[in-house]
mmCIF file of C-alpha atoms in Angstrom:
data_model
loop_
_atom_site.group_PDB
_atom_site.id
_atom_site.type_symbol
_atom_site.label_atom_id
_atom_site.label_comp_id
_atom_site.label_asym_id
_atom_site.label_seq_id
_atom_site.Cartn_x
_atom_site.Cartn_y
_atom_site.Cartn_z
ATOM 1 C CA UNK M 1 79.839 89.272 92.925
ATOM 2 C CA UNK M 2 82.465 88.831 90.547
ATOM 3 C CA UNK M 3 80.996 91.023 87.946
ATOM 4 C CA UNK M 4 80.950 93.966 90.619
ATOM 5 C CA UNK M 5 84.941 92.923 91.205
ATOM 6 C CA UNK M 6 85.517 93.317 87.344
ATOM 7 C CA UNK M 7 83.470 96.600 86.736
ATOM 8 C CA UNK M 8 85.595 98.264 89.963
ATOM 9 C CA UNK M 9 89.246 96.947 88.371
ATOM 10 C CA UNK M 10 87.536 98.272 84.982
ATOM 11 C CA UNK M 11 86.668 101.497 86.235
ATOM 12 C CA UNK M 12 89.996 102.215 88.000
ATOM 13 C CA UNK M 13 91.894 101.673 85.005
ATOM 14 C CA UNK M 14 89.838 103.747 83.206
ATOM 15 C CA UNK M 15 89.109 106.498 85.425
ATOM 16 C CA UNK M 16 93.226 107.365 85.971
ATOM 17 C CA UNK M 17 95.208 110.135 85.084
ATOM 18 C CA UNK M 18 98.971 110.090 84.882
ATOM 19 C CA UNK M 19 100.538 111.392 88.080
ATOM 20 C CA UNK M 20 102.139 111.103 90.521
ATOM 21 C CA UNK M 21 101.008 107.531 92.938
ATOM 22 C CA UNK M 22 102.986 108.502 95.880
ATOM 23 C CA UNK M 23 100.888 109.561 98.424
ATOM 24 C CA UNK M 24 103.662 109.523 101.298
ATOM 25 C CA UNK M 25 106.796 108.301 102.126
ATOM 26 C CA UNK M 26 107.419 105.754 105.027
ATOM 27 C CA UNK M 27 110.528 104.826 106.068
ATOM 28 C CA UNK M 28 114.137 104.814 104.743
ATOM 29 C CA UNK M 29 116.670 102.619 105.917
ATOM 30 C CA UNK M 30 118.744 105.323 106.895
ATOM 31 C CA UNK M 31 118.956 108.907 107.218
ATOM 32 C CA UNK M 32 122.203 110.745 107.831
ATOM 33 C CA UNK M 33 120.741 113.972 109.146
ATOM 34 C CA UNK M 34 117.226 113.927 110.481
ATOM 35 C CA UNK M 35 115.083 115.897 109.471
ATOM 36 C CA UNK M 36 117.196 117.723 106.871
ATOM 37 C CA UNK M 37 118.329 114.777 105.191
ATOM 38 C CA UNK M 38 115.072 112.862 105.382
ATOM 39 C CA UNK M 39 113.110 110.662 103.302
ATOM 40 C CA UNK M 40 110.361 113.257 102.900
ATOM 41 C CA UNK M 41 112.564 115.528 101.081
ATOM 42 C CA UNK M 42 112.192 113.030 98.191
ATOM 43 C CA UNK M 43 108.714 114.254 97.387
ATOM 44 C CA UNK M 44 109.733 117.169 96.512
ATOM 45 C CA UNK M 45 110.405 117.680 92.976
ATOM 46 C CA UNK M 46 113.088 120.446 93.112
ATOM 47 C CA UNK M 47 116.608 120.844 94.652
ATOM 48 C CA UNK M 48 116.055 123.580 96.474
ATOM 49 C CA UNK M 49 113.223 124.821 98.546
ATOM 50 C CA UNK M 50 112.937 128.440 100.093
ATOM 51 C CA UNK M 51 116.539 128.929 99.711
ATOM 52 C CA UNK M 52 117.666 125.473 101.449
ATOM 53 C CA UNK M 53 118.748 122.277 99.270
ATOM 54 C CA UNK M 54 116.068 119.314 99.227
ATOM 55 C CA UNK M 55 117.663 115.738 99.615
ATOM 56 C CA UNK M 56 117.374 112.606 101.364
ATOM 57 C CA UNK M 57 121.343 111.458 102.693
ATOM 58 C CA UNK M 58 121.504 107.899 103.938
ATOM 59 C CA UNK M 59 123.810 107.584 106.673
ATOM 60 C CA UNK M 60 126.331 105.101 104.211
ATOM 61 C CA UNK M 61 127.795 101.945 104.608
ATOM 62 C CA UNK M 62 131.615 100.857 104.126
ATOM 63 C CA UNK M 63 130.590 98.086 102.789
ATOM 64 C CA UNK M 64 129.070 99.358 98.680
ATOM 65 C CA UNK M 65 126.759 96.355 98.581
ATOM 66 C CA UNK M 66 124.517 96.727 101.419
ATOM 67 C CA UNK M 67 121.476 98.600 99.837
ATOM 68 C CA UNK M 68 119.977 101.422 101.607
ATOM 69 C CA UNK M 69 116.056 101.540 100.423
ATOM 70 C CA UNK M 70 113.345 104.006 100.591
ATOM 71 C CA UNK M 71 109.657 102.927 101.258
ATOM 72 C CA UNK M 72 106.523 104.727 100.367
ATOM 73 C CA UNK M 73 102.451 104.511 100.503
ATOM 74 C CA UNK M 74 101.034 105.016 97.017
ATOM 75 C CA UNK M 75 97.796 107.006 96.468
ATOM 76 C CA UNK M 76 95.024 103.939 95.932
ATOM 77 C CA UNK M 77 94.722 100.435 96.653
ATOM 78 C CA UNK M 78 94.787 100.272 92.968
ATOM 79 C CA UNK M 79 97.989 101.953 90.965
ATOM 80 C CA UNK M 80 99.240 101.415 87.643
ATOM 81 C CA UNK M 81 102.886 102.086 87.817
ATOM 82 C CA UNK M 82 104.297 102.401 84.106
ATOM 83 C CA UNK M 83 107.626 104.068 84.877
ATOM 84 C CA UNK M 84 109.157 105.617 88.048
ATOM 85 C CA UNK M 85 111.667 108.441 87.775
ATOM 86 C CA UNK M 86 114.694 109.492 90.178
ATOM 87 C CA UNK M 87 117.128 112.225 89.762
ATOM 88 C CA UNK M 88 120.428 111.805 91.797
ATOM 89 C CA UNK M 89 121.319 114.833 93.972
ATOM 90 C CA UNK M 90 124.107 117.143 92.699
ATOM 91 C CA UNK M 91 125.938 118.739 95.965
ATOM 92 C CA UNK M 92 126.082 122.341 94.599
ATOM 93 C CA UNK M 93 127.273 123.481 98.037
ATOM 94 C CA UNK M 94 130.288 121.143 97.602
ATOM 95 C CA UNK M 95 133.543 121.416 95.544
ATOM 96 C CA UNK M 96 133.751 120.127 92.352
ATOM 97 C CA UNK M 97 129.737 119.519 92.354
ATOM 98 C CA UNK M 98 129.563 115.880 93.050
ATOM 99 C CA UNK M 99 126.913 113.986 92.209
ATOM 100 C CA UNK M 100 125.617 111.142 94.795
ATOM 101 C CA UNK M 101 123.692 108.372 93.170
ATOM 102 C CA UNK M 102 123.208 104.498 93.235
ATOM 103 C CA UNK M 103 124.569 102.238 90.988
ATOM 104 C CA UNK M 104 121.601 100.857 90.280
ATOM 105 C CA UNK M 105 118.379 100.592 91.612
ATOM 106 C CA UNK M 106 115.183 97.713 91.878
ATOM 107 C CA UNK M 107 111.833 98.788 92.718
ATOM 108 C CA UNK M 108 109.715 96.172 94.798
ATOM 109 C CA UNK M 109 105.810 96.532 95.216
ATOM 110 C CA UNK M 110 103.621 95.264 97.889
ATOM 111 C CA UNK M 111 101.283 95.659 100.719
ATOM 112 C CA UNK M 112 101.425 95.081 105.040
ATOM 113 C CA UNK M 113 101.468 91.518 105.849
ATOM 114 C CA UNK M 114 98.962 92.781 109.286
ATOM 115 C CA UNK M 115 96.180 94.807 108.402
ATOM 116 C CA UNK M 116 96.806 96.015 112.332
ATOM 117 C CA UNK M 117 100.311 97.059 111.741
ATOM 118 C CA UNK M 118 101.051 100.594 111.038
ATOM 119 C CA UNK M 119 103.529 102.077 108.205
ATOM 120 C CA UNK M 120 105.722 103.756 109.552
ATOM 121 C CA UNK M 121 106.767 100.703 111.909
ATOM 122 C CA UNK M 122 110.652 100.551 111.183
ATOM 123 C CA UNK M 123 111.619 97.838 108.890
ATOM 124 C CA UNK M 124 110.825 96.251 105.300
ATOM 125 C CA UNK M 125 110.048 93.046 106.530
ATOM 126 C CA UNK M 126 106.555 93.633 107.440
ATOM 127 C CA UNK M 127 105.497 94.083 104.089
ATOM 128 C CA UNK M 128 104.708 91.062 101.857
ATOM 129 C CA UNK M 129 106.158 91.838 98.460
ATOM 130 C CA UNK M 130 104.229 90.867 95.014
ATOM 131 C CA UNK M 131 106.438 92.148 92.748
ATOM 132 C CA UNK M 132 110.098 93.067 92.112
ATOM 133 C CA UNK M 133 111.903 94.171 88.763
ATOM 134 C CA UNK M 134 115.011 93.462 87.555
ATOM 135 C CA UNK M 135 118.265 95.600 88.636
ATOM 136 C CA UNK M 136 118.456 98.984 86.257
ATOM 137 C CA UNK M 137 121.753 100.717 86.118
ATOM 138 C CA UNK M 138 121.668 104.211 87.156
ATOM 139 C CA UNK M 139 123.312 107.344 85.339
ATOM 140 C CA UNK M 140 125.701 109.150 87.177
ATOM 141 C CA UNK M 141 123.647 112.245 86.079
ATOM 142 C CA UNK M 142 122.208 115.308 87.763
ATOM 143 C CA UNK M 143 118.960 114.755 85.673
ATOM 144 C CA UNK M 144 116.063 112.811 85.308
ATOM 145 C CA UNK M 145 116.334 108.441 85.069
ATOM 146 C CA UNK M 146 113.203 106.791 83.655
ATOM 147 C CA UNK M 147 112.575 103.230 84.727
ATOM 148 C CA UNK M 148 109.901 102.151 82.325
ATOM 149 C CA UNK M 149 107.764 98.543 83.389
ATOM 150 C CA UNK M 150 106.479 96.412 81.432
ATOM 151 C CA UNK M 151 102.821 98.038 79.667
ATOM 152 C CA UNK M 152 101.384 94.661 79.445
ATOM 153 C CA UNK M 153 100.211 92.778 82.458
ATOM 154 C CA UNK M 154 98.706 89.777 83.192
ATOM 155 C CA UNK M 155 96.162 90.082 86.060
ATOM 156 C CA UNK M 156 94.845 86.923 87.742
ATOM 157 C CA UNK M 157 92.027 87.733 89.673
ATOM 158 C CA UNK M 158 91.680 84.263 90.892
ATOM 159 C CA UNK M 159 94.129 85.013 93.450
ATOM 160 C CA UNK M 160 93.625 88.154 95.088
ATOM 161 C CA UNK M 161 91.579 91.103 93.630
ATOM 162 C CA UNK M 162 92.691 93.876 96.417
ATOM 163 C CA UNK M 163 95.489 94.299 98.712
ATOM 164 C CA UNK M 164 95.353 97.144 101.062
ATOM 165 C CA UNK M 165 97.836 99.614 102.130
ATOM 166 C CA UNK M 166 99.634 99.377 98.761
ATOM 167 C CA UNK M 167 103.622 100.136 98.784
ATOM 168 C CA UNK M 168 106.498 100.426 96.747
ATOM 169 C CA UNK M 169 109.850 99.980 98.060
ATOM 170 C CA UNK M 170 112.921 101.316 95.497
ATOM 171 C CA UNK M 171 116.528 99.799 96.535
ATOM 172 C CA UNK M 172 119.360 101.603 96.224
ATOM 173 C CA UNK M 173 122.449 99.411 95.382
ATOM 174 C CA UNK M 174 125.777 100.053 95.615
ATOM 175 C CA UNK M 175 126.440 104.078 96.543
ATOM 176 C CA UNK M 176 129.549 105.226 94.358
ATOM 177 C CA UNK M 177 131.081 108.701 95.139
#
């Protein structure tokens, strides 16, 4: 049995292709102007599509240090993630351009707590989360971040070899205008 367990984890790390391992996106904490504004919008890998600009607004705190986060499925129950990349919105339909962006960002990965419970239940705290990075400091850029991880891992299969409905959840610190 645990031979078959190795040669799966074997052949999923071979058999990958770099990508994209979002399959879709849950939930986000908030959402300023649904569905204009929403999370979904985040998929897409352009500013503008047909014409209208492509963003995901969070409603916004008063308080900078509550984080607004956005939650998404990934493709398999088995993802490498070496780096994830966002690009900060640049209002181009605004004076003076501004640029909205986190401070800095943390990416958490995980799976549902209850295999019964759906996804897109409102709220984080039904996932049980494996892994978090440390805080990265965003650029207050209208391009591309990279957040490389780590490209050495140590996997010990004596605790779990699957979890289902993998998840990553990226928090947004500290909104600056």
């Amino acid at each position: 049995r645990e031979h078959r367990a190795y040669a799966f984890l074997a052949r999923c790390c071979l058999s990958t292709t770099a990508g994209d391992c979002i399959s879709e996106a849950i939930i986000a904490s908030s959402t300023d102007n649904y569905p204009e504004e929403s999370i979904c919008n985040t998929l897409e890998p352009r500013d503008r599509v047909a014409r209208t600009a492509s963003y995901w607004s969070s409603k916004g705190q008063k308080n900078p240090a509550v984080p607004e986060t956005l939650t998404y499925r990934l493709i398999a129950d088995l993802c490498v993630v070496t780096e994830i990349k966002i690009r900060p919105f640049q209002a181009y339909f605004q004076f003076g351009y501004p640029i909205y962006s986190a401070k800095s960002v943390r990416f958490r990965m995980g799976h549902i707590k209850d295999a019964d419970e759906s996804c897109q239940d409102s709220g984080t705290d039904r996932f049980a989360w494996t892994y978090t990075s440390q805080e990265f400091e965003m650029a207050q850029v209208s391009s591309n971040s990279w957040f490389p991880f780590a490209l050495i891992y140590l996997i010990d299969l004596s605790l779990s070899l699957l979890q289902s409905d993998p998840v990553i959840l990226p928090a947004f610190i500290a909104y600056t205008e």
